Short mmCIF file of C-alpha atoms in Angstrom, two decimals:
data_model
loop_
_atom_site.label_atom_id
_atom_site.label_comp_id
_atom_site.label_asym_id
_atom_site.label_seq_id
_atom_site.Cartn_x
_atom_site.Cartn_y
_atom_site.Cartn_z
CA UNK A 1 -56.79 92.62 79.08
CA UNK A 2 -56.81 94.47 82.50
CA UNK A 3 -59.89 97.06 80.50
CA UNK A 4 -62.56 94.00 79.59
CA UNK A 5 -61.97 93.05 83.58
CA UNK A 6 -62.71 96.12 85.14
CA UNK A 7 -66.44 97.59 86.02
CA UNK A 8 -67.40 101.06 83.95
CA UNK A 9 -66.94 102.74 87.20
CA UNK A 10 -63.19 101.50 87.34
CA UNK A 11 -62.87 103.06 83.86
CA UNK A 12 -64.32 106.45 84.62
CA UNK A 13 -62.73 107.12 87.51
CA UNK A 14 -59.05 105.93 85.44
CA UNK A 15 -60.58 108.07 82.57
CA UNK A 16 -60.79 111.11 85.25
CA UNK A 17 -57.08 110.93 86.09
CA UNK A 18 -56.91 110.56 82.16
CA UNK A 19 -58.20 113.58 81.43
CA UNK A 20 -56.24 116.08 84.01
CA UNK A 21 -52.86 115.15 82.44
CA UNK A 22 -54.06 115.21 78.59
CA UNK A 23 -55.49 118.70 79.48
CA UNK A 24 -52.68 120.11 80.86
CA UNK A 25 -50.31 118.97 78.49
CA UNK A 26 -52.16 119.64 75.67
CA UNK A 27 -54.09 122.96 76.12
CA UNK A 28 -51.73 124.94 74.70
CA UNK A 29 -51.69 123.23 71.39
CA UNK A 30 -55.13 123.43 71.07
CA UNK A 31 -55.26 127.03 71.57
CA UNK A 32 -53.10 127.42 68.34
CA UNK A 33 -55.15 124.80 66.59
CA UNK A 34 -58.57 126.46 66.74
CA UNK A 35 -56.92 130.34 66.31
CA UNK A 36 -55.17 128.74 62.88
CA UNK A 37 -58.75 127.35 61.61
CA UNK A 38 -60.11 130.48 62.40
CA UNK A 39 -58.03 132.87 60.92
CA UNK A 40 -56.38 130.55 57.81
CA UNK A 41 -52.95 131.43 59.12
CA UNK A 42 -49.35 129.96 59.53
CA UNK A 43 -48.40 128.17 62.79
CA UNK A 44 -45.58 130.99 63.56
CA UNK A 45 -48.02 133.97 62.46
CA UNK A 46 -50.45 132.26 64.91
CA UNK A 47 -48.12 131.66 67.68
CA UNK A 48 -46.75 135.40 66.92
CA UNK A 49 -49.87 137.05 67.40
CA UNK A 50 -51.15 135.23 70.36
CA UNK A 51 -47.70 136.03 72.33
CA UNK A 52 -48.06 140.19 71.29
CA UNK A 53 -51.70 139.87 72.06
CA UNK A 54 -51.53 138.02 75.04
CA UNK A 55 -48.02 137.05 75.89
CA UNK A 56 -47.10 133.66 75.24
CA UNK A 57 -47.51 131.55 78.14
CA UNK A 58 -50.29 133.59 79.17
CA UNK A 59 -52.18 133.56 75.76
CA UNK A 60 -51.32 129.55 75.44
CA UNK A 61 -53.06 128.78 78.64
CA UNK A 62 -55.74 131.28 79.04
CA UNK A 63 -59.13 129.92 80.12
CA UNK A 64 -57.47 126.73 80.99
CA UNK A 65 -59.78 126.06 84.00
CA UNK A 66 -63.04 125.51 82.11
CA UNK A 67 -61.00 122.78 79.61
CA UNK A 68 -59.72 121.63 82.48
CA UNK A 69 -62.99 120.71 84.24
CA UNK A 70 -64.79 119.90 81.07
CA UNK A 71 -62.07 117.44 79.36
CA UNK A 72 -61.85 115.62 82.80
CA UNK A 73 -65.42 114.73 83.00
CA UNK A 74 -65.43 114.23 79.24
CA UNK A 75 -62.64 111.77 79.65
CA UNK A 76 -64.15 110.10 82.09
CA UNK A 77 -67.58 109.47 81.15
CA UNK A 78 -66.29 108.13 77.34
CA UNK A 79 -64.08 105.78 79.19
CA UNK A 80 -66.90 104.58 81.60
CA UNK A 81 -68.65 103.95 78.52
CA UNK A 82 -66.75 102.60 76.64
CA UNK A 83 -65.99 99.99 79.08
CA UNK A 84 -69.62 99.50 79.65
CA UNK A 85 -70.16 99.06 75.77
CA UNK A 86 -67.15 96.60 75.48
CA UNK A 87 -67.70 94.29 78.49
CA UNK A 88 -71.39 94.16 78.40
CA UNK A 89 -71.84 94.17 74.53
CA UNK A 90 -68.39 92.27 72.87
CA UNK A 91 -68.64 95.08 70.85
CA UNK A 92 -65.33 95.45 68.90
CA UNK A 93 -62.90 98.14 69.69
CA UNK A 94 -64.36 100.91 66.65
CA UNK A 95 -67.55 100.39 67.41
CA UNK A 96 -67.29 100.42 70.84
CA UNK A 97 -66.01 104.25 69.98
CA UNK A 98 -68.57 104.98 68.13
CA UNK A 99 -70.97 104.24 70.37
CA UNK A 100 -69.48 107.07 73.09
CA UNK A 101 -70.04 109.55 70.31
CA UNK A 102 -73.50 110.85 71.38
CA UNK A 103 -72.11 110.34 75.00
CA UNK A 104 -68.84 112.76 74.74
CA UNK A 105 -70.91 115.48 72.43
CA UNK A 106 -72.80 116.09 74.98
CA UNK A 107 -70.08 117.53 77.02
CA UNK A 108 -67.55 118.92 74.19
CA UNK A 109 -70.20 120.85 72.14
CA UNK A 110 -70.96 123.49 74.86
CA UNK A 111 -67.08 123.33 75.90
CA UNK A 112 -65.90 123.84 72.42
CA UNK A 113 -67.88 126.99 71.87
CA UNK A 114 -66.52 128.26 74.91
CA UNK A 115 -63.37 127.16 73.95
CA UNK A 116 -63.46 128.46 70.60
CA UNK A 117 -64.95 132.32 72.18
CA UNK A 118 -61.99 132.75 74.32
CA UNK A 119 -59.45 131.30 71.85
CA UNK A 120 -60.39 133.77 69.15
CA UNK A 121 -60.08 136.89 71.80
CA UNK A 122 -63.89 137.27 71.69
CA UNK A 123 -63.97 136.50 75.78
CA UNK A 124 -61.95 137.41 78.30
CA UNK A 125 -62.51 134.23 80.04
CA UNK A 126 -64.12 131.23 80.05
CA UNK A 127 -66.76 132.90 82.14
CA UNK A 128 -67.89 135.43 81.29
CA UNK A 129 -67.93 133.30 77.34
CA UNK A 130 -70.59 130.71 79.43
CA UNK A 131 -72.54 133.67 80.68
CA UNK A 132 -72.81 135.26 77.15
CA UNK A 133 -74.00 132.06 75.30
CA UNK A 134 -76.33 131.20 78.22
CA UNK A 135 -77.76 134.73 77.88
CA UNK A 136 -77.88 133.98 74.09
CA UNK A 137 -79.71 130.89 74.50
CA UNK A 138 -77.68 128.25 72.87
CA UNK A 139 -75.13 126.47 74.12
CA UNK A 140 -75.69 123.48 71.17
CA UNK A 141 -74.49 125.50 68.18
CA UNK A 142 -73.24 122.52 66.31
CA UNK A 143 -74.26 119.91 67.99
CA UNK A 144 -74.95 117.28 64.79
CA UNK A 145 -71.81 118.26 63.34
CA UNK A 146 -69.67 117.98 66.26
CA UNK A 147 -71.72 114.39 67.01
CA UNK A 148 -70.94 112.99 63.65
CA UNK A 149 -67.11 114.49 64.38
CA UNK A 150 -66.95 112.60 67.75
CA UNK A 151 -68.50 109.33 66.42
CA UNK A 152 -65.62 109.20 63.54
CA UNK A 153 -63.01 110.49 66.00
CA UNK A 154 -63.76 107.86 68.82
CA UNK A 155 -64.18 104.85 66.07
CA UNK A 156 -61.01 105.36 65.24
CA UNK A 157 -59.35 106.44 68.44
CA UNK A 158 -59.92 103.60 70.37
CA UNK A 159 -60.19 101.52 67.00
CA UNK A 160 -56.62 102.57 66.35
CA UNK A 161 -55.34 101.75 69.87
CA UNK A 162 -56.51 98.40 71.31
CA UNK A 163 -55.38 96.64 68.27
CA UNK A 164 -51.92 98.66 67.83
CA UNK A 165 -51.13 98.02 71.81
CA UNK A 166 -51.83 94.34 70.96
CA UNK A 167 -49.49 94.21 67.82
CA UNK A 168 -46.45 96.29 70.09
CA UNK A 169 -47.19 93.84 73.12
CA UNK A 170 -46.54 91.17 70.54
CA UNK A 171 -43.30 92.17 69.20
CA UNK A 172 -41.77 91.75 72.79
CA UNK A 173 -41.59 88.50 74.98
CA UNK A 174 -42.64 91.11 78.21
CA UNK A 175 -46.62 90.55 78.52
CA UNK A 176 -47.20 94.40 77.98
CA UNK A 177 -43.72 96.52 77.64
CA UNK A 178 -43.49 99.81 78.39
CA UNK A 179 -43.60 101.77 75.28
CA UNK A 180 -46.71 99.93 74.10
CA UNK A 181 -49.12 101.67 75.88
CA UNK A 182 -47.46 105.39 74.61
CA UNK A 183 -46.72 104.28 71.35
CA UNK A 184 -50.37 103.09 70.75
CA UNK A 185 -51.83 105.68 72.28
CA UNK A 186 -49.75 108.36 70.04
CA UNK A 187 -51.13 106.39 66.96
CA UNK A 188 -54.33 106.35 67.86
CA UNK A 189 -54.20 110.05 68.58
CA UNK A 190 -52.59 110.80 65.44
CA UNK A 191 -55.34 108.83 63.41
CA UNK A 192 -58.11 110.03 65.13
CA UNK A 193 -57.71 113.51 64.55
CA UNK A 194 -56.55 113.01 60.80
CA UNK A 195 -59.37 111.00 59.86
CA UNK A 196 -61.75 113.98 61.24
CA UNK A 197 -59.96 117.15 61.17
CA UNK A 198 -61.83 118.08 57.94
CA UNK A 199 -65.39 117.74 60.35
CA UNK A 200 -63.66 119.77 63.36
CA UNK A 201 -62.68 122.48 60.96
CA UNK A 202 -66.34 122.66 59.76
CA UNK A 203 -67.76 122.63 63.03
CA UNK A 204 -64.98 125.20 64.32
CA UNK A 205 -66.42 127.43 61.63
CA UNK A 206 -70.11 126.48 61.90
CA UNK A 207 -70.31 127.67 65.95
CA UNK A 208 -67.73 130.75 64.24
CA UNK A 209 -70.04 132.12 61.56
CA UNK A 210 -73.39 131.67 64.04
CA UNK A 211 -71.88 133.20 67.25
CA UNK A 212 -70.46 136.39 64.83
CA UNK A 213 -74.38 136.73 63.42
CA UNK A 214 -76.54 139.32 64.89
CA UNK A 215 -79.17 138.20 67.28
CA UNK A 216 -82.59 137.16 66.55
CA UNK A 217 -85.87 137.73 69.21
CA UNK A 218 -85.46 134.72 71.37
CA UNK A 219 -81.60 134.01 71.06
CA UNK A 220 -78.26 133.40 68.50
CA UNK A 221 -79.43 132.97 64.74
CA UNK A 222 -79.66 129.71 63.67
CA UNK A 223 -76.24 128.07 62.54
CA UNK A 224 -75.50 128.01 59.17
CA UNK A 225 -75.79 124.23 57.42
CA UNK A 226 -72.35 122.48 58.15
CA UNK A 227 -72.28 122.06 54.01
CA UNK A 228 -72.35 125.28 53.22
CA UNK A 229 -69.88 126.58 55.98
CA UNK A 230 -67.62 123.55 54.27
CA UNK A 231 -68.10 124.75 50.54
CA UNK A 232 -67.28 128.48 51.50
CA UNK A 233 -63.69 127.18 53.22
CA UNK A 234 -63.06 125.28 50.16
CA UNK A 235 -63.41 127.54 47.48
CA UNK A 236 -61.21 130.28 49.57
CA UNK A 237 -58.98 128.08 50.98
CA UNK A 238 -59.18 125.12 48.48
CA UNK A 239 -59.38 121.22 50.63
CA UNK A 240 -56.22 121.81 51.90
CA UNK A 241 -58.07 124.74 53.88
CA UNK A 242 -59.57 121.70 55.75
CA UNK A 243 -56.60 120.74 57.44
CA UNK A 244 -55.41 124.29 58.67
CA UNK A 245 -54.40 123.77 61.93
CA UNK A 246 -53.71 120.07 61.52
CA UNK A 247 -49.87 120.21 62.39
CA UNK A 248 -50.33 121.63 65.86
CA UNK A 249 -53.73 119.18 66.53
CA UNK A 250 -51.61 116.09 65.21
CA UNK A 251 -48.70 117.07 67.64
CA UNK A 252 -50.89 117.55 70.24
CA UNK A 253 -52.78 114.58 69.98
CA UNK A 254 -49.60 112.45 70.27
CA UNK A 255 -48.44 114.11 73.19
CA UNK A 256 -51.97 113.61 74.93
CA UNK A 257 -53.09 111.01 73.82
CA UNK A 258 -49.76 109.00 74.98
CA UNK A 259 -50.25 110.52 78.34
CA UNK A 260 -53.67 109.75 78.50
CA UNK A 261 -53.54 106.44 77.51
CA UNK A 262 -50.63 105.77 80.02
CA UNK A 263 -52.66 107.25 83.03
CA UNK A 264 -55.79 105.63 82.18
CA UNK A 265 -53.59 101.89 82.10
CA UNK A 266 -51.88 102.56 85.19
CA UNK A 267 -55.21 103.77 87.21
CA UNK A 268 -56.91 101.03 86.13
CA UNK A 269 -54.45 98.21 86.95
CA UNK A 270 -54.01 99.80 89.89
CA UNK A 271 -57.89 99.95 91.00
CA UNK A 272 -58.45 96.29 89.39
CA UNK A 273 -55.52 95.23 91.22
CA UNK A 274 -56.69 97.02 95.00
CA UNK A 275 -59.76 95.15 94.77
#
């Protein structure tokens, strides 16, 4: 296995590339993920209002520079340690995932309440979105949430993948053939984001409610608990309100995360291998 061979630098620096092609490929979906867990609508209401409001292509890919940034170094420093975790600790593949949890919320809280201010229409721009929650004081707004989300999303991410790529690689008498690596990938995607959807809804909703309440002396009010935010979409939208949005996040996460996993495999044979 090329990944238990290479240094954690070898994986961030794959994990970089990693993250510019799952971003751009993926943005758009996203977009139409968070406005649908906002707003409790349809996928074509969604899509409908954000082309009138914004025009489509436009609306789909506004603000796309911060993600941009933000998912590549995200990308990159989960990969460079999860490597790190795997090589120097055996850990297994899920735990391994876990593990980067803490790491990657570091990065995606404060990018996801950016995200989520310019993907509701509240911000023009990613921006001026920074500027307002800097002025606000609090760019954590969900941070334990969003850390328990990324330790259940990354334990099954890469828990999902290294032992799916291995069962593919198996059914085929090439070493690694070339639809293991996408297919694996896509699975792992797909799992990941089932398994926590229900805690990125919440969290969606958690930064949502806090950012909309007015100001206290010193900064943003305080957040509201995640348990409450989650009873309140239950009994209006029932548990199924958990998953709004899911269609779009499951689609995109197959799409990206079969690019991503292909770019970070190709990188890093190709830096093992220039050694």
């Amino acid at each position: 296995d090329v990944s238990m061979a290479a240094t954690p630098l070898e994986c961030g620096a794959a994990g970089l590339a990693a993250g510019v092609c799952g971003t751009l490929l993926g943005f758009p979906l996203d977009v139409v993920k968070t406005r649908m867990q906002a707003d409790g609508a349809s996928l074509r209401a969604t899509v409908r209002r954000i082309s009138k409001s914004d025009g489509l292509v436009t609306g789909l890919y506004r603000g796309v520079g911060a993600p941009l940034a933000a998912l590549t170094l995200l990308c990159g420093q989960t990969f460079a340690f999860y490597g790190w975790v795997r090589r120097t600790l055996s850990a297994p593949p899920a735990l391994a995932g876990a593990c980067c949890g803490p790491v990657a919320a570091l990065v995606s809280t404060p990018f996801d309440l950016v995200k989520v201010r310019v993907a509701l229409g509240v911000a023009p721009s990613a921006i001026a979105a920074a500027r307002e929650l800097l002025a606000r004081r609090h760019l954590y707004l969900g941070h334990g949430i969003n850390t328990t989300r990324e330790c259940v999303f990354l334990a099954a991410y890469f828990g999902t993948y290294e032992p799916a790529k291995a069962t593919l690689s198996s059914l085929s008498t090439e070493q690694q053939p070339l639809y293991a690596v996408p297919l694996a990938g896509s699975l792992a995607g797909a799992t990941g984001w089932l398994v926590s959807y229900p805690l990125d809804c919440v969290k969606t909703n958690v930064q949502r409610v806090a950012l909309a309440a007015p100001t206290q002396a010193g900064g943003v009010a305080p957040p509201p608990p995640w348990w409450r935010v989650a009873r309140e979409l239950v009994r209006e939208r029932s548990l199924v309100g958990l998953y709004a949005g899911v269609g779009p996040s499951v689609a995109r996460a197959c799409v990206v995360s079969a690019t991503r996993f292909s770019a970070y495999e190709l990188a890093l044979q190709w830096l093992v291998g220039a050694r």
